[in-house]
Short mmCIF file of C-alpha atoms in Angstrom, two decimals:
data_model
loop_
_atom_site.label_atom_id
_atom_site.label_comp_id
_atom_site.label_asym_id
_atom_site.label_seq_id
_atom_site.Cartn_x
_atom_site.Cartn_y
_atom_site.Cartn_z
CA UNK O 1 -6.43 -34.90 -5.53
CA UNK O 2 -4.46 -34.20 -8.42
CA UNK O 3 -6.75 -31.33 -9.49
CA UNK O 4 -6.98 -29.76 -6.14
CA UNK O 5 -3.28 -29.70 -5.31
CA UNK O 6 -2.37 -26.87 -7.78
CA UNK O 7 -5.08 -24.67 -6.36
CA UNK O 8 -3.75 -25.20 -2.80
CA UNK O 9 -0.23 -24.14 -4.10
CA UNK O 10 -1.71 -21.16 -5.59
CA UNK O 11 -3.43 -19.97 -2.52
CA UNK O 12 -0.42 -20.63 -0.32
CA UNK O 13 1.58 -18.30 -2.69
CA UNK O 14 -1.02 -15.67 -2.32
CA UNK O 15 -0.93 -15.77 1.39
CA UNK O 16 2.88 -15.46 1.32
CA UNK O 17 2.94 -12.48 -1.04
CA UNK O 18 5.80 -10.09 -0.08
CA UNK O 19 4.92 -6.86 1.65
CA UNK O 20 6.84 -4.22 -0.28
CA UNK O 21 6.59 -1.83 2.72
CA UNK O 22 9.60 -1.96 5.02
CA UNK O 23 8.99 -1.44 8.71
CA UNK O 24 5.16 -1.58 8.07
CA UNK O 25 4.29 -1.33 11.81
CA UNK O 26 6.91 1.16 12.78
CA UNK O 27 8.58 -1.20 15.20
CA UNK O 28 12.09 -0.30 14.02
CA UNK O 29 13.64 3.04 14.78
CA UNK O 30 17.09 4.43 15.06
CA UNK O 31 16.53 5.95 18.48
CA UNK O 32 13.91 7.03 21.11
CA UNK O 33 12.64 10.60 20.45
CA UNK O 34 11.52 13.47 22.63
CA UNK O 35 10.37 15.29 19.57
CA UNK O 36 8.08 14.80 16.59
CA UNK O 37 10.54 13.62 13.95
CA UNK O 38 9.19 10.72 12.01
CA UNK O 39 12.46 10.08 10.28
CA UNK O 40 13.52 8.18 13.45
CA UNK O 41 11.35 5.34 12.23
CA UNK O 42 13.43 3.20 9.88
CA UNK O 43 12.47 3.58 6.22
CA UNK O 44 9.83 6.41 6.92
CA UNK O 45 9.88 10.16 6.75
CA UNK O 46 7.66 13.15 5.98
CA UNK O 47 7.49 14.69 2.56
CA UNK O 48 9.99 17.61 2.79
CA UNK O 49 8.91 21.18 3.34
CA UNK O 50 10.69 24.27 4.34
CA UNK O 51 7.80 25.13 6.81
CA UNK O 52 8.53 23.99 10.26
CA UNK O 53 4.85 22.85 11.21
CA UNK O 54 4.40 20.71 8.18
CA UNK O 55 7.00 17.97 8.73
CA UNK O 56 6.11 16.78 12.38
CA UNK O 57 4.25 13.49 12.09
CA UNK O 58 4.72 11.37 15.14
CA UNK O 59 6.47 8.19 15.89
CA UNK O 60 4.60 6.85 18.88
CA UNK O 61 6.42 3.95 20.77
CA UNK O 62 6.85 2.92 24.35
CA UNK O 63 10.54 3.58 24.01
CA UNK O 64 9.86 7.38 24.06
CA UNK O 65 8.59 7.25 27.65
CA UNK O 66 6.89 10.74 27.37
CA UNK O 67 3.93 12.36 25.82
CA UNK O 68 4.90 10.52 22.58
CA UNK O 69 4.69 7.14 24.17
CA UNK O 70 2.31 4.25 23.26
CA UNK O 71 -0.26 3.05 24.13
CA UNK O 72 -0.92 6.23 26.05
CA UNK O 73 0.13 9.63 24.60
CA UNK O 74 -0.84 13.31 24.47
CA UNK O 75 -3.37 12.50 21.69
CA UNK O 76 -5.28 9.65 23.51
CA UNK O 77 -4.69 6.11 24.18
CA UNK O 78 -4.65 3.10 21.76
CA UNK O 79 -3.05 -0.27 21.63
CA UNK O 80 -0.96 -0.84 18.49
CA UNK O 81 -2.67 -3.12 15.97
CA UNK O 82 0.60 -4.96 15.30
CA UNK O 83 3.60 -4.87 17.75
CA UNK O 84 3.79 -1.88 20.14
CA UNK O 85 4.46 1.19 18.03
CA UNK O 86 2.43 3.26 15.29
CA UNK O 87 2.50 6.59 13.65
CA UNK O 88 0.29 9.58 14.10
CA UNK O 89 -0.64 12.52 11.71
CA UNK O 90 -2.88 15.43 11.55
CA UNK O 91 -5.17 15.02 8.60
CA UNK O 92 -7.43 18.02 9.06
CA UNK O 93 -7.02 21.61 10.46
CA UNK O 94 -9.29 24.55 10.30
CA UNK O 95 -7.53 26.81 12.79
CA UNK O 96 -8.45 29.93 14.63
CA UNK O 97 -8.58 32.99 12.51
CA UNK O 98 -5.05 34.19 13.61
CA UNK O 99 -3.51 30.58 13.40
CA UNK O 100 -1.96 30.85 9.90
CA UNK O 101 -0.57 28.79 8.36
CA UNK O 102 -2.32 26.18 10.37
CA UNK O 103 -5.74 27.12 8.96
CA UNK O 104 -5.38 24.05 6.71
CA UNK O 105 -3.23 21.66 8.54
CA UNK O 106 -1.97 18.37 6.90
CA UNK O 107 0.76 15.94 7.82
CA UNK O 108 1.98 12.94 5.77
CA UNK O 109 4.08 9.92 6.18
CA UNK O 110 6.02 8.54 3.29
CA UNK O 111 8.20 5.49 2.49
CA UNK O 112 10.18 4.01 -0.29
CA UNK O 113 9.00 0.48 -1.22
CA UNK O 114 11.48 -2.30 -1.45
CA UNK O 115 10.91 -2.60 -5.12
CA UNK O 116 9.09 -0.56 -7.81
CA UNK O 117 5.77 -1.65 -8.99
CA UNK O 118 5.36 -3.68 -12.21
CA UNK O 119 3.36 -2.16 -15.08
CA UNK O 120 -0.07 -3.83 -15.27
CA UNK O 121 0.26 -5.86 -12.16
CA UNK O 122 -2.56 -5.53 -9.48
CA UNK O 123 -1.53 -4.71 -5.96
CA UNK O 124 -3.52 -4.79 -2.62
CA UNK O 125 -2.66 -1.56 -0.72
CA UNK O 126 -3.89 -1.42 2.87
CA UNK O 127 -3.29 0.31 6.13
CA UNK O 128 -5.23 0.75 9.53
CA UNK O 129 -6.20 3.99 11.14
CA UNK O 130 -7.79 5.03 14.56
CA UNK O 131 -9.17 8.35 15.46
CA UNK O 132 -7.54 9.83 18.45
CA UNK O 133 -9.47 10.33 21.68
CA UNK O 134 -8.61 13.93 22.17
CA UNK O 135 -9.98 15.26 18.79
CA UNK O 136 -13.35 16.54 17.81
CA UNK O 137 -13.51 15.59 14.08
CA UNK O 138 -13.62 12.38 12.11
CA UNK O 139 -12.84 12.58 8.35
CA UNK O 140 -13.61 10.44 5.27
CA UNK O 141 -10.81 11.10 2.98
CA UNK O 142 -7.65 9.66 4.49
CA UNK O 143 -5.77 7.90 1.49
CA UNK O 144 -2.68 6.56 0.11
CA UNK O 145 -0.74 7.82 -2.95
CA UNK O 146 1.69 5.71 -5.14
CA UNK O 147 4.24 7.58 -7.04
CA UNK O 148 7.37 7.22 -8.99
CA UNK O 149 9.06 10.04 -7.26
CA UNK O 150 8.74 11.22 -3.58
CA UNK O 151 6.00 13.85 -2.97
CA UNK O 152 6.97 17.27 -1.55
CA UNK O 153 5.00 19.34 0.93
CA UNK O 154 3.86 22.89 0.09
CA UNK O 155 6.89 25.18 0.82
CA UNK O 156 4.94 28.17 2.18
CA UNK O 157 1.99 26.54 4.22
CA UNK O 158 0.61 23.31 5.76
CA UNK O 159 -2.06 22.98 3.01
CA UNK O 160 -2.87 19.66 1.38
CA UNK O 161 -0.63 18.21 -1.26
CA UNK O 162 -2.43 18.38 -4.61
CA UNK O 163 -2.18 14.71 -5.52
CA UNK O 164 -4.80 12.23 -6.35
CA UNK O 165 -4.62 9.20 -4.01
CA UNK O 166 -5.26 5.90 -5.61
CA UNK O 167 -6.54 4.43 -2.32
CA UNK O 168 -8.86 6.39 -0.19
CA UNK O 169 -11.43 5.67 2.70
CA UNK O 170 -15.10 5.08 1.57
CA UNK O 171 -16.62 6.45 4.75
CA UNK O 172 -15.95 8.86 7.62
CA UNK O 173 -14.02 7.08 10.18
CA UNK O 174 -15.01 7.99 13.80
CA UNK O 175 -13.85 4.73 15.64
CA UNK O 176 -11.67 5.46 18.52
CA UNK O 177 -11.78 2.24 20.26
CA UNK O 178 -10.39 -0.04 17.50
CA UNK O 179 -8.59 0.05 14.13
CA UNK O 180 -10.26 0.54 10.70
CA UNK O 181 -8.70 -0.76 7.56
CA UNK O 182 -8.44 1.49 4.48
CA UNK O 183 -7.72 -0.71 1.47
CA UNK O 184 -8.10 -1.06 -2.29
CA UNK O 185 -6.60 -2.84 -5.32
CA UNK O 186 -4.31 -0.74 -7.73
CA UNK O 187 -3.22 -1.49 -11.19
CA UNK O 188 0.38 -0.05 -11.42
CA UNK O 189 1.46 2.11 -14.23
CA UNK O 190 5.04 0.91 -13.65
CA UNK O 191 7.86 2.31 -11.71
CA UNK O 192 5.98 3.55 -8.52
CA UNK O 193 8.18 3.17 -5.52
CA UNK O 194 6.97 5.76 -3.04
CA UNK O 195 3.87 5.48 -0.85
CA UNK O 196 2.44 8.49 0.99
CA UNK O 197 -0.47 8.44 3.55
CA UNK O 198 -2.51 11.40 4.54
CA UNK O 199 -5.44 13.54 3.50
CA UNK O 200 -4.99 14.99 -0.05
CA UNK O 201 -8.22 17.08 -0.22
CA UNK O 202 -8.79 20.74 0.81
CA UNK O 203 -10.78 21.50 3.85
CA UNK O 204 -13.85 22.27 1.68
CA UNK O 205 -13.67 18.95 -0.12
CA UNK O 206 -13.08 16.82 3.00
CA UNK O 207 -16.12 14.89 4.33
CA UNK O 208 -16.26 15.11 8.07
CA UNK O 209 -18.29 14.71 11.26
CA UNK O 210 -17.89 17.14 14.05
CA UNK O 211 -18.57 15.69 17.46
CA UNK O 212 -18.67 19.02 19.26
CA UNK O 213 -17.96 22.74 18.74
CA UNK O 214 -14.36 23.66 19.93
CA UNK O 215 -13.51 27.02 21.45
CA UNK O 216 -12.81 29.51 18.64
CA UNK O 217 -9.32 29.92 19.78
CA UNK O 218 -8.52 26.23 19.28
CA UNK O 219 -10.20 25.51 16.02
CA UNK O 220 -11.09 22.23 14.41
CA UNK O 221 -8.42 19.55 14.08
CA UNK O 222 -8.41 15.87 13.35
CA UNK O 223 -5.54 13.34 14.11
CA UNK O 224 -5.27 9.69 13.32
CA UNK O 225 -3.02 6.83 14.53
CA UNK O 226 -1.59 4.59 11.63
CA UNK O 227 -0.46 1.09 11.70
CA UNK O 228 0.03 -2.12 9.67
CA UNK O 229 0.82 -0.66 6.14
CA UNK O 230 1.05 -3.18 3.30
CA UNK O 231 1.49 -3.11 -0.45
CA UNK O 232 1.32 -6.66 -1.87
CA UNK O 233 0.86 -8.34 -5.33
CA UNK O 234 -2.79 -9.15 -5.47
CA UNK O 235 -3.88 -12.67 -6.20
CA UNK O 236 -4.84 -13.58 -9.89
CA UNK O 237 -8.24 -15.03 -10.62
CA UNK O 238 -8.45 -18.83 -10.45
CA UNK O 239 -9.22 -19.02 -14.10
CA UNK O 240 -6.19 -17.04 -14.97
CA UNK O 241 -3.85 -19.57 -13.61
CA UNK O 242 -5.69 -22.81 -13.94
CA UNK O 243 -7.77 -23.70 -16.97
CA UNK O 244 -8.42 -26.73 -19.18
CA UNK O 245 -6.19 -28.74 -17.04
CA UNK O 246 -3.24 -26.19 -17.44
CA UNK O 247 -1.69 -24.94 -14.28
CA UNK O 248 0.90 -22.17 -14.06
CA UNK O 249 2.68 -21.48 -10.75
CA UNK O 250 3.93 -19.48 -9.03
CA UNK O 251 1.95 -16.44 -10.54
CA UNK O 252 3.32 -13.82 -10.22
CA UNK O 253 6.60 -15.31 -11.28
CA UNK O 254 10.05 -14.19 -10.13
CA UNK O 255 12.52 -16.49 -11.97
CA UNK O 256 11.22 -20.03 -12.66
CA UNK O 257 7.84 -20.82 -13.88
CA UNK O 258 6.18 -24.29 -13.54
CA UNK O 259 3.85 -25.55 -16.23
CA UNK O 260 1.53 -28.60 -15.43
CA UNK O 261 -0.92 -30.42 -17.55
CA UNK O 262 -1.81 -33.95 -18.39
CA UNK O 263 -0.74 -35.62 -21.57
CA UNK O 264 2.18 -33.41 -22.51
CA UNK O 265 3.44 -34.03 -26.02
CA UNK O 266 6.36 -32.87 -28.06
CA UNK O 267 3.86 -31.68 -30.70
CA UNK O 268 2.34 -29.12 -28.27
CA UNK O 269 3.10 -25.41 -28.99
CA UNK O 270 3.85 -23.14 -25.98
CA UNK O 271 4.58 -19.66 -26.59
CA UNK O 272 4.80 -16.25 -24.66
CA UNK O 273 3.38 -13.12 -26.09
CA UNK O 274 3.31 -9.45 -24.83
CA UNK O 275 -0.19 -8.16 -24.01
CA UNK O 276 -0.15 -6.44 -27.43
CA UNK O 277 0.33 -9.78 -29.31
CA UNK O 278 4.02 -9.48 -29.94
CA UNK O 279 5.93 -12.86 -29.88
CA UNK O 280 8.27 -12.98 -27.10
CA UNK O 281 9.68 -16.65 -26.89
CA UNK O 282 8.80 -20.28 -27.49
CA UNK O 283 8.76 -22.63 -24.47
CA UNK O 284 9.89 -26.35 -24.93
CA UNK O 285 6.78 -28.34 -25.06
CA UNK O 286 7.85 -31.03 -22.54
CA UNK O 287 9.68 -28.79 -20.09
CA UNK O 288 8.06 -28.74 -16.52
CA UNK O 289 10.05 -25.68 -15.42
CA UNK O 290 10.99 -22.72 -17.50
CA UNK O 291 13.66 -20.06 -16.53
CA UNK O 292 12.25 -16.51 -16.99
CA UNK O 293 15.03 -14.67 -15.09
CA UNK O 294 15.89 -12.72 -18.34
CA UNK O 295 12.19 -11.76 -18.97
CA UNK O 296 11.58 -8.06 -18.10
CA UNK O 297 9.01 -7.43 -15.52
CA UNK O 298 5.53 -7.09 -16.78
CA UNK O 299 2.31 -8.88 -17.86
CA UNK O 300 2.33 -11.53 -20.54
CA UNK O 301 0.21 -14.09 -22.24
CA UNK O 302 1.09 -17.77 -22.30
CA UNK O 303 -0.46 -19.73 -25.23
CA UNK O 304 -0.85 -23.55 -25.23
CA UNK O 305 -1.84 -24.97 -28.60
CA UNK O 306 -2.71 -28.74 -28.49
CA UNK O 307 -4.01 -30.19 -31.79
CA UNK O 308 -5.65 -26.93 -32.69
CA UNK O 309 -7.18 -26.31 -29.23
CA UNK O 310 -5.59 -23.09 -27.87
CA UNK O 311 -5.58 -21.93 -24.14
CA UNK O 312 -4.29 -18.53 -23.33
CA UNK O 313 -3.46 -17.49 -19.78
CA UNK O 314 -2.24 -14.34 -18.12
CA UNK O 315 1.17 -14.49 -16.35
CA UNK O 316 2.98 -11.72 -14.32
CA UNK O 317 6.71 -11.46 -14.20
CA UNK O 318 7.84 -9.60 -11.04
#
């Protein structure tokens, strides 16, 4: 049982990883709305633009009691995946010939994370989408972009934002009955604290399925509901936190690190290095808990040397 217990602790820590997205299911809002402003959803907005058509993603909630309600609204009908509310965005528009600037229509939703991402740390980014009933096109390039600064919409049109999403759907999403998860792991560059969701590709580069041909005066449009947005520190590999009888938890570490292994000796040498091999600090050999609150956020290597037998494990300070 002694060997199994640390693994149970580790997986419990993974399950309880903090979601860095505030109001991830759009359940919190400042007031009911009769218009399209997303900023009524707490901690959410649209990337700013001077063009009036490009900043109107929808907050869909029963509180509205109108065509922007949930689960039934002017775009279709869908039960929220989590709670009772969700967002809605246009992700594709190929309008009628005289419909400028809507020939390429994009909407985006954006939020500031509760804390910046740590350089070198891996995060699991995920959100769920559902294609709305009343639209004729499903696309395959809905994605999420993480950035240090907030993104800004095109000032003169509704065209796509020329940013490279780190997370993007692998397939064309056509499900109108349920919710489809879009997710991926992202290794942070450091300092990213804004998350933006939408389609970052041009019409020509967007993979799509057309269900039927619309009247030429209407054009081709695609609109998705969005719910359950998450950015969480990903779990480390088991052999990165437990090896040769050495267990380090929690990992990632906020303030205090616990080191456990059998047969501790004052002769053991425990040291922490940067990923570039620079010596950072020495850890008391017999200490069970180590205060790392003054250590900068990032990825480090912990080295345990016992009678010439060295074990090196990766630790993450958040």
